CSV table of C-alpha atoms in Angstrom, one decimal:
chain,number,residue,atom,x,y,z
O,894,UNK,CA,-1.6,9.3,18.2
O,895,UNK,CA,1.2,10.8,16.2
O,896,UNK,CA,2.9,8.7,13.1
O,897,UNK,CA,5.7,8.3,14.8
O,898,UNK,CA,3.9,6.5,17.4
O,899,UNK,CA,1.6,4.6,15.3
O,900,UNK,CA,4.2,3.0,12.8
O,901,UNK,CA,7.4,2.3,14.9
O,902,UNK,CA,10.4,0.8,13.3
O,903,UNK,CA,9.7,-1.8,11.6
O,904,UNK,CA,6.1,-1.7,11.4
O,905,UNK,CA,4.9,0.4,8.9
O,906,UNK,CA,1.3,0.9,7.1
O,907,UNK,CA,-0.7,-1.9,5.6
O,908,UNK,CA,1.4,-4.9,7.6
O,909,UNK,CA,-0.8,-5.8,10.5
O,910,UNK,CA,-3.7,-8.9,9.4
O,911,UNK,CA,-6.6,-8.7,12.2
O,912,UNK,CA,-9.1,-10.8,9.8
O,913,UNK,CA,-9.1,-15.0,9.4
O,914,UNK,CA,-9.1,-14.7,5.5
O,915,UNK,CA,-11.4,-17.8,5.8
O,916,UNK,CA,-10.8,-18.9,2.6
O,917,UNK,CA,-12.8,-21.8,2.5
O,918,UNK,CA,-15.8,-19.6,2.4
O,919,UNK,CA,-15.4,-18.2,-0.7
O,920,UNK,CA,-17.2,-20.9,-2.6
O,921,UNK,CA,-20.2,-20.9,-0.2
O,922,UNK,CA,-22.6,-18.2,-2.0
O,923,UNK,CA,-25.1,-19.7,0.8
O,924,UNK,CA,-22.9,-18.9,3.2
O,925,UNK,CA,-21.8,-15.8,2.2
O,926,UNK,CA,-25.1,-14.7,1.5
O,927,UNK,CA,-26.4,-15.1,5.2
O,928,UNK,CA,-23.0,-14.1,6.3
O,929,UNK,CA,-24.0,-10.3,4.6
O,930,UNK,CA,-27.3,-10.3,6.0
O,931,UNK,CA,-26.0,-10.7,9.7
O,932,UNK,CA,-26.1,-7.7,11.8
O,933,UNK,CA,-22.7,-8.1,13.0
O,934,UNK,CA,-21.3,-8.4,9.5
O,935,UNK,CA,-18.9,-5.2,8.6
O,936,UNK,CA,-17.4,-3.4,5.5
O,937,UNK,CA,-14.8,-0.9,4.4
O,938,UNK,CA,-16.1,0.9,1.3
O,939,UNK,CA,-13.3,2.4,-1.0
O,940,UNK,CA,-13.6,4.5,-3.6
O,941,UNK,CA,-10.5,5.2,-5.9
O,942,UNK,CA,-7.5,6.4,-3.3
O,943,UNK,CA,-10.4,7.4,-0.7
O,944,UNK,CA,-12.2,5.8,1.8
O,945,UNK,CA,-16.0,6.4,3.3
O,946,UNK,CA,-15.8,6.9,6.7
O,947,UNK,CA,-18.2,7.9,9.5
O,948,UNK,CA,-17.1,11.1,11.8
O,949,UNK,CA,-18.1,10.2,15.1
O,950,UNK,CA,-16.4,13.7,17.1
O,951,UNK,CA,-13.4,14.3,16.4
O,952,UNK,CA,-12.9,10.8,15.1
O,953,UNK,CA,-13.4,8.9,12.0
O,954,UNK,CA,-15.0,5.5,11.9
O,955,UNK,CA,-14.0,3.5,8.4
O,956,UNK,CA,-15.8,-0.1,9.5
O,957,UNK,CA,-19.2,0.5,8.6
O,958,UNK,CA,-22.3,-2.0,8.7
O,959,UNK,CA,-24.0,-2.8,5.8
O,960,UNK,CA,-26.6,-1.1,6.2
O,961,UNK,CA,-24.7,1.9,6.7
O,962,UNK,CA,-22.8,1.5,3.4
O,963,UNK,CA,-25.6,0.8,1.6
O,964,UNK,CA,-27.5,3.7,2.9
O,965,UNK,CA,-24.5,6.0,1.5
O,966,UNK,CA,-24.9,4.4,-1.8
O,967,UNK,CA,-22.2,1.5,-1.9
O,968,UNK,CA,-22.4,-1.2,-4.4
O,969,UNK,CA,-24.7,-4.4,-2.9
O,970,UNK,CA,-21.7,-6.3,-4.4
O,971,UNK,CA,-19.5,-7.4,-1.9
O,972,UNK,CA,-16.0,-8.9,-1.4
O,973,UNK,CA,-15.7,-11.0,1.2
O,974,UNK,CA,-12.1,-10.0,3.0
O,975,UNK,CA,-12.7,-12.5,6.0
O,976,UNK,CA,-13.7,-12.5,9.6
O,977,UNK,CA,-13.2,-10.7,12.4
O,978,UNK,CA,-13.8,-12.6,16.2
O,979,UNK,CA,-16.0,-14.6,14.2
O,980,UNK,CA,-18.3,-11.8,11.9
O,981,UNK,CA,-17.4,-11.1,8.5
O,982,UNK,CA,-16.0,-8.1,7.0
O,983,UNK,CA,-16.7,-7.5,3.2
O,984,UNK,CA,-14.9,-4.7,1.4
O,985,UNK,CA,-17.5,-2.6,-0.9
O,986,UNK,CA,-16.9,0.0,-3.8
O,987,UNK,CA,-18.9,3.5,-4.3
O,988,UNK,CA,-19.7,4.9,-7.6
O,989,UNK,CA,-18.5,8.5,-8.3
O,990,UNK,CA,-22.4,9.9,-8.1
O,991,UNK,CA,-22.8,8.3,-5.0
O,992,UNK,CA,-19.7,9.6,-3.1
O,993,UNK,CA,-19.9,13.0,-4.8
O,994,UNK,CA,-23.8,13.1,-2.6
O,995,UNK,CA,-21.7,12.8,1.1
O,996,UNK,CA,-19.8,16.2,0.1
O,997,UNK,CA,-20.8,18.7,2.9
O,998,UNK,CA,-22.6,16.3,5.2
O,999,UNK,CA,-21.3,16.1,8.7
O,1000,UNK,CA,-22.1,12.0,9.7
O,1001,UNK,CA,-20.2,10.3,6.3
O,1002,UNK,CA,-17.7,11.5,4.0
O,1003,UNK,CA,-15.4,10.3,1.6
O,1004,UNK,CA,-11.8,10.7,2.6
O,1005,UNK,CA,-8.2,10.3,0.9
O,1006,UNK,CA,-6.7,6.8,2.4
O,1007,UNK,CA,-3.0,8.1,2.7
O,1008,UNK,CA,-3.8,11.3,4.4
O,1009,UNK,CA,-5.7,9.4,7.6
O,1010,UNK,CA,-3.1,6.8,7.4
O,1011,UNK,CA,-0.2,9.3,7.6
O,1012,UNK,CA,-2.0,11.4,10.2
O,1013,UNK,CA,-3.0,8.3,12.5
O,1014,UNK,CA,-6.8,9.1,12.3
O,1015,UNK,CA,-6.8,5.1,11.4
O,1016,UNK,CA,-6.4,2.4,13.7
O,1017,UNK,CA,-3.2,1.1,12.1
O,1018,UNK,CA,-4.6,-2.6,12.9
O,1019,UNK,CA,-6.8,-1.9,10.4
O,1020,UNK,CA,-5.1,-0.6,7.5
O,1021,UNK,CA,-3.9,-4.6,6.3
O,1022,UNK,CA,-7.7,-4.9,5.9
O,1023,UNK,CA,-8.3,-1.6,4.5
O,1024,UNK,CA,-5.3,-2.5,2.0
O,1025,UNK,CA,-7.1,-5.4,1.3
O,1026,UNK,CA,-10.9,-3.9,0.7
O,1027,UNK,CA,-9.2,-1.1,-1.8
O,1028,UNK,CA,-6.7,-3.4,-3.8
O,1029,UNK,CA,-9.8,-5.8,-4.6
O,1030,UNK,CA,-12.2,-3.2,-5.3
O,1031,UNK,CA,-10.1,-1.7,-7.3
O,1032,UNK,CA,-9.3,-4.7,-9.5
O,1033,UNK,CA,-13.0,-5.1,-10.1
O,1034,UNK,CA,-13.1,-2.3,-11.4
O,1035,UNK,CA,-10.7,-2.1,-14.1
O,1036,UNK,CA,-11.4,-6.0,-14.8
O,1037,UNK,CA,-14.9,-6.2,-15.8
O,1038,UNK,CA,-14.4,-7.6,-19.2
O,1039,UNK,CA,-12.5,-10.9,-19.8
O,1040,UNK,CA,-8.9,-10.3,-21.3
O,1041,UNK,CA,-9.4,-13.1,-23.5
O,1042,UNK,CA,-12.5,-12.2,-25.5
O,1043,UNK,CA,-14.0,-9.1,-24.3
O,1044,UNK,CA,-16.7,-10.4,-22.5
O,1045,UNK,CA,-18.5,-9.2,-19.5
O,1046,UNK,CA,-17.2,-11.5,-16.7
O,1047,UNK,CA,-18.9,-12.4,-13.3
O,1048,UNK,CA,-17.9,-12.0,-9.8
O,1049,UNK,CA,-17.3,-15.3,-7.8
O,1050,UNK,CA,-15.7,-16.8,-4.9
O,1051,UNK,CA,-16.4,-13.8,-3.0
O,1052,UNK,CA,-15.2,-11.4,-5.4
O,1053,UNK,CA,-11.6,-13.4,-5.8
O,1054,UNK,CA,-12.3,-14.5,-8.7
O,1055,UNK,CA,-14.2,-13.5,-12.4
O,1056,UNK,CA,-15.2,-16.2,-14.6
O,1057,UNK,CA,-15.7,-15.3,-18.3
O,1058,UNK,CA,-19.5,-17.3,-19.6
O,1059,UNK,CA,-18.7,-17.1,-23.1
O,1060,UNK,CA,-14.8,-18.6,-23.3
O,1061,UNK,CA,-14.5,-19.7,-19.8
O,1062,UNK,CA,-11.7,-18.4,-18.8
O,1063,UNK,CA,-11.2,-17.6,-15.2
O,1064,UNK,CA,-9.4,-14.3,-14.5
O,1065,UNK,CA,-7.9,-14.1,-10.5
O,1066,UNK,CA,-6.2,-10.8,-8.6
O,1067,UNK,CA,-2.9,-9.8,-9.6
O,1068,UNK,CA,0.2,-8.6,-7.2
O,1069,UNK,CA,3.0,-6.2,-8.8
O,1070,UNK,CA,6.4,-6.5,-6.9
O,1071,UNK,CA,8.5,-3.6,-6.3
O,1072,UNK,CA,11.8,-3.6,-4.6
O,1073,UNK,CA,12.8,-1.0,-2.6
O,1074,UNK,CA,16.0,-0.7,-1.5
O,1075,UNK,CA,18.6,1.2,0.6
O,1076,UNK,CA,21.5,1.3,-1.1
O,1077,UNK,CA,25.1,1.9,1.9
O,1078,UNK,CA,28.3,3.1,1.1
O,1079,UNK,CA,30.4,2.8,4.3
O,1080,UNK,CA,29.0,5.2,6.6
O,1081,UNK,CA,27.1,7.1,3.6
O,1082,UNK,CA,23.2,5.9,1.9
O,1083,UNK,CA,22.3,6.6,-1.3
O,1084,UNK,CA,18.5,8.5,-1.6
O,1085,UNK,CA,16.7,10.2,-4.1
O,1086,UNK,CA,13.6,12.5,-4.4
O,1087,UNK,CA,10.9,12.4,-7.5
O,1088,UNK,CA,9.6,16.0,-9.0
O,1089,UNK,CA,6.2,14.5,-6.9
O,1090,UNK,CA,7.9,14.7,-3.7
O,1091,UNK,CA,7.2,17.4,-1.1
O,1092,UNK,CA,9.8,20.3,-1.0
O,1093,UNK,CA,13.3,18.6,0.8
O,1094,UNK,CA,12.2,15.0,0.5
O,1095,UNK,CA,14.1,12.8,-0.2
O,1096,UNK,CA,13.8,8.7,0.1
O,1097,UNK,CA,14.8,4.7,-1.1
O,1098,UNK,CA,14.7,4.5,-4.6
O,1099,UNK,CA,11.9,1.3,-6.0
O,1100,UNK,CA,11.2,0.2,-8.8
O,1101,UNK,CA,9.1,-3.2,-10.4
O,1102,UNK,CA,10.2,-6.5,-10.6
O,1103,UNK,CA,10.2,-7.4,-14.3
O,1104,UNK,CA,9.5,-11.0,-16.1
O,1105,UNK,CA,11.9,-13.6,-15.4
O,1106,UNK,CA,13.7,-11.5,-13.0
O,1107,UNK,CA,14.8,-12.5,-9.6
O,1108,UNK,CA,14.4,-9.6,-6.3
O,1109,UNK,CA,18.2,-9.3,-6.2
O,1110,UNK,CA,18.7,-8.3,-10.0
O,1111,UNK,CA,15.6,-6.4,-9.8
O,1112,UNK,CA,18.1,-4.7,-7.2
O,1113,UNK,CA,20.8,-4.0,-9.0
O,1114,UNK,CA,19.5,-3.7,-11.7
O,1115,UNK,CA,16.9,0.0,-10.7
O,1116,UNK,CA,19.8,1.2,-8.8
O,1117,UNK,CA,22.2,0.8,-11.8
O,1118,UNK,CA,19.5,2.7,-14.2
O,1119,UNK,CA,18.4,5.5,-12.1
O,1120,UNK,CA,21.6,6.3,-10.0
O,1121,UNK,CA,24.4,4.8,-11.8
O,1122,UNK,CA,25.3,2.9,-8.7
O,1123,UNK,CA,26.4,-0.4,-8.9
O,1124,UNK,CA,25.4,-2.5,-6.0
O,1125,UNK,CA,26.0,-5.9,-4.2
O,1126,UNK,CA,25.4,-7.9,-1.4
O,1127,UNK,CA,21.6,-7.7,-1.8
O,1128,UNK,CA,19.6,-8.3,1.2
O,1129,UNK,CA,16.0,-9.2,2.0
O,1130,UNK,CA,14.7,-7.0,4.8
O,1131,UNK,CA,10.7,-7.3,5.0
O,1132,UNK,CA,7.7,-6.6,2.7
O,1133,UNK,CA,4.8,-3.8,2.7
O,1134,UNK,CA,1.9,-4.2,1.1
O,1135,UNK,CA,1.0,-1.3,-0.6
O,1136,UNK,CA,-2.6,-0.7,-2.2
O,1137,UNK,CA,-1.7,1.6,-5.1
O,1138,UNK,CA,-3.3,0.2,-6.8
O,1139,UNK,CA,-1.9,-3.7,-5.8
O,1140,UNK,CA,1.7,-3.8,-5.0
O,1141,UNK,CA,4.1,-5.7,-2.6
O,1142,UNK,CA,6.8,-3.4,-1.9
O,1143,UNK,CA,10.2,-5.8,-1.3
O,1144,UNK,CA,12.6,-4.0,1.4
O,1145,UNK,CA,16.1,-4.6,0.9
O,1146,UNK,CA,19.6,-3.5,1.5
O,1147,UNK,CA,22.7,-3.2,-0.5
O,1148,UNK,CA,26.2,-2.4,-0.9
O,1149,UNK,CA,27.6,0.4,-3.3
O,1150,UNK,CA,30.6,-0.5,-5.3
O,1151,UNK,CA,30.9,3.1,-7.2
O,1152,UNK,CA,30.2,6.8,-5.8
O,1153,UNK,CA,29.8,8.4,-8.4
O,1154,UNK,CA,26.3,9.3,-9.5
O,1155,UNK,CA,24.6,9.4,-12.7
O,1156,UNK,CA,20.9,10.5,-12.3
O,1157,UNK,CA,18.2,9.2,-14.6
O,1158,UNK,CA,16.2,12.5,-15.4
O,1159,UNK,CA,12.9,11.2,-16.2
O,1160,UNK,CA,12.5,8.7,-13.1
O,1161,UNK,CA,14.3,11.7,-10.3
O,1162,UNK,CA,14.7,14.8,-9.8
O,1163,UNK,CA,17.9,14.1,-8.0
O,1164,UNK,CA,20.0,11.6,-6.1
O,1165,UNK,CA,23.0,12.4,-3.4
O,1166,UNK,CA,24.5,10.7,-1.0
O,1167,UNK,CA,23.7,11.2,2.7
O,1168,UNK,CA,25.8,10.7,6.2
O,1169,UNK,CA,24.1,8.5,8.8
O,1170,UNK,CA,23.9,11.7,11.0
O,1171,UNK,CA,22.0,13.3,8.2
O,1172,UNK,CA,20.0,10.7,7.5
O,1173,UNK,CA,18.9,10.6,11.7
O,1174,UNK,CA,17.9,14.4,11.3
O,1175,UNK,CA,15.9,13.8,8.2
O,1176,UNK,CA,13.5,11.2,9.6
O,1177,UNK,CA,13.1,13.6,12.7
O,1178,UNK,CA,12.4,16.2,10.7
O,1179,UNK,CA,15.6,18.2,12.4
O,1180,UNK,CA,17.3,18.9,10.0
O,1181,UNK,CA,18.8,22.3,9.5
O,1182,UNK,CA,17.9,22.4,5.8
O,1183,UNK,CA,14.7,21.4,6.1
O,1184,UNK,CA,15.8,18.2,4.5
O,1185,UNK,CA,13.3,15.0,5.2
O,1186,UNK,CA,13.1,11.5,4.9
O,1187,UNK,CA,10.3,9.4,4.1
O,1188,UNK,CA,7.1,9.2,6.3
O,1189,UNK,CA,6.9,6.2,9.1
O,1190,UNK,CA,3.9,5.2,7.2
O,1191,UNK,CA,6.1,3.9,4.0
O,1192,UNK,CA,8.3,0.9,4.0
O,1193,UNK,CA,11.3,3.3,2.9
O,1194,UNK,CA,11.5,5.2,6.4
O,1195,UNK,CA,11.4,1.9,8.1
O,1196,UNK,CA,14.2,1.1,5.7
O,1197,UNK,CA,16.5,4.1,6.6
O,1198,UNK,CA,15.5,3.9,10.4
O,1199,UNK,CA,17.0,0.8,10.9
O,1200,UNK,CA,20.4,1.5,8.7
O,1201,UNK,CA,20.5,4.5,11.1
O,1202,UNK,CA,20.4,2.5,14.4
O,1203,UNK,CA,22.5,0.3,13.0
O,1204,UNK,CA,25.9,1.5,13.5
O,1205,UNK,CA,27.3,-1.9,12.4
O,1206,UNK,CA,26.5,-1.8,9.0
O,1207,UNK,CA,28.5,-0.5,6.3
């Protein structure tokens, strides 16, 4: 399955929920418990941007029993993400040691997330989950010690929640919003590439949301400081979620009221303004320059693709 067949317009990475969150169950360790030791329970084990996988072939297998993850040396602790026609599916971490002992062999290995993702080697039904399994193992990780006192804190609820024993405070997953945004100037877009960014990409500019800010001046406002584009008529398009390490990228659309770029150095490398046939070539990957737009895995191709096919839109 090719990418552009796995994430067609409008459905990128990460957006697809198979599991039944099944919240309720988060406060039954009994449950939970029993729910783990059941043969038909599940788990996605994530380590940093990677992911353990089983080959099977000439395929990759990232929903791996218990026993299976344990045997490659996950962590016992376990998240519960939710169920699946009715078994559970736990997300799992792997310590460095451990994942560095599956280099060479042929059954498990630890792979980069993005890479699969991008090349479809990943059921893209399963990539909400896998978003999911990384995001909260990640946050574990960087949040074992209560903010508050510098205690070591507990896992509970399933691994949505740490509780602190010596002040008491509780201490919950966090979501950044970004907006991303496509910015139109008649029959021209504004995009820009970052010194990251392989050779002739180029893609939506993003940036965080910041306290007390609304979406729309979030907008304006990251366009204004890295382009020098002023911009109206902000939009809402859809959302991606986007496990890097636990972000909600905000798709919108706006209108340009200037032309005349001003590019902020140390967030791009550059910024220009494209023509809507340009703009169809880049996300082909046809065009003569060997100019390209972003990937149908990220939010911001989705984005562009539908600016393209929309001839009405100015």
């Amino acid at each position: 399955m090719s990418a552009f067949d796995a994430f067609p317009l409008g459905q990128p990475a990460f957006v697809t929920n198979i599991l039944d969150r099944a919240a309720h169950l988060r406060r039954d360790d009994e449950k939970l418990f029993a729910l783990e030791q059941k043969p038909s329970s599940r788990a996605y084990v994530a380590y940093r941007d990677s992911l353990l996988v089983k080959r099977e072939g000439e395929t990759v297998r990232a929903l791996l029993s218990i026993d299976e993850a344990l045997k490659c040396g996950a962590n016992p602790g376990t998240i519960f993400l939710g169920l699946r026609d009715g078994a559970a599916v736990f997300g799992m971490g792997i310590s460095q040691a451990a994942a560095e002992k599956l280099v060479g062999r042929e059954d498990y290995t630890v792979t980069e997330l993005r890479g699969m993702a991008m090349q479809g080697a990943l059921p893209p039904q399963e990539l909400s989950a896998i978003a999911m399994a990384k995001s909260m193992v990640s946050w574990h990780q960087r949040h074992g010690y209560c903010a508050n006192c510098g205690t070591r804190t507990a896992m509970k609820e399933g691994g949505w929640k740490r509780d602190c024993p010596a002040c008491k405070a509780e201490h919950f997953p966090r979501t950044d919003p970004v907006v991303i945004m496509l910015v139109a100037s008649g029959d021209k877009c504004l995009l820009g590439r970052q010194k990251q960014f392989p050779p002739g990409m180029y893609s939506c500019l993003a940036g965080f949301v910041e306290a007390a800010e609304t979406i729309e001046d979030a907008v304006r406002r990251e366009i204004l400081e890295e382009s020098g584009i002023r911009c109206t008529d902000v939009q809402y398009y859809m959302t991606q979620p986007w496990p890097y390490p636990s972000s909600l990228m905000i798709g919108c659309s706006a209108r340009a009221l200037n032309e005349d770029i001003v590019v902020d150095r140390m967030e791009l490398e550059d910024a220009r303004w494209f023509t809507r046939e340009e703009a169809a070539l880049m996300l082909t990957r046809t065009h003569p320059d060997g100019l390209a737009g972003p990937h149908p895995f990220a939010i911001a191709h989705h984005l562009l693709g539908r600016w393209v096919h929309d001839k009405s839109s100015t």
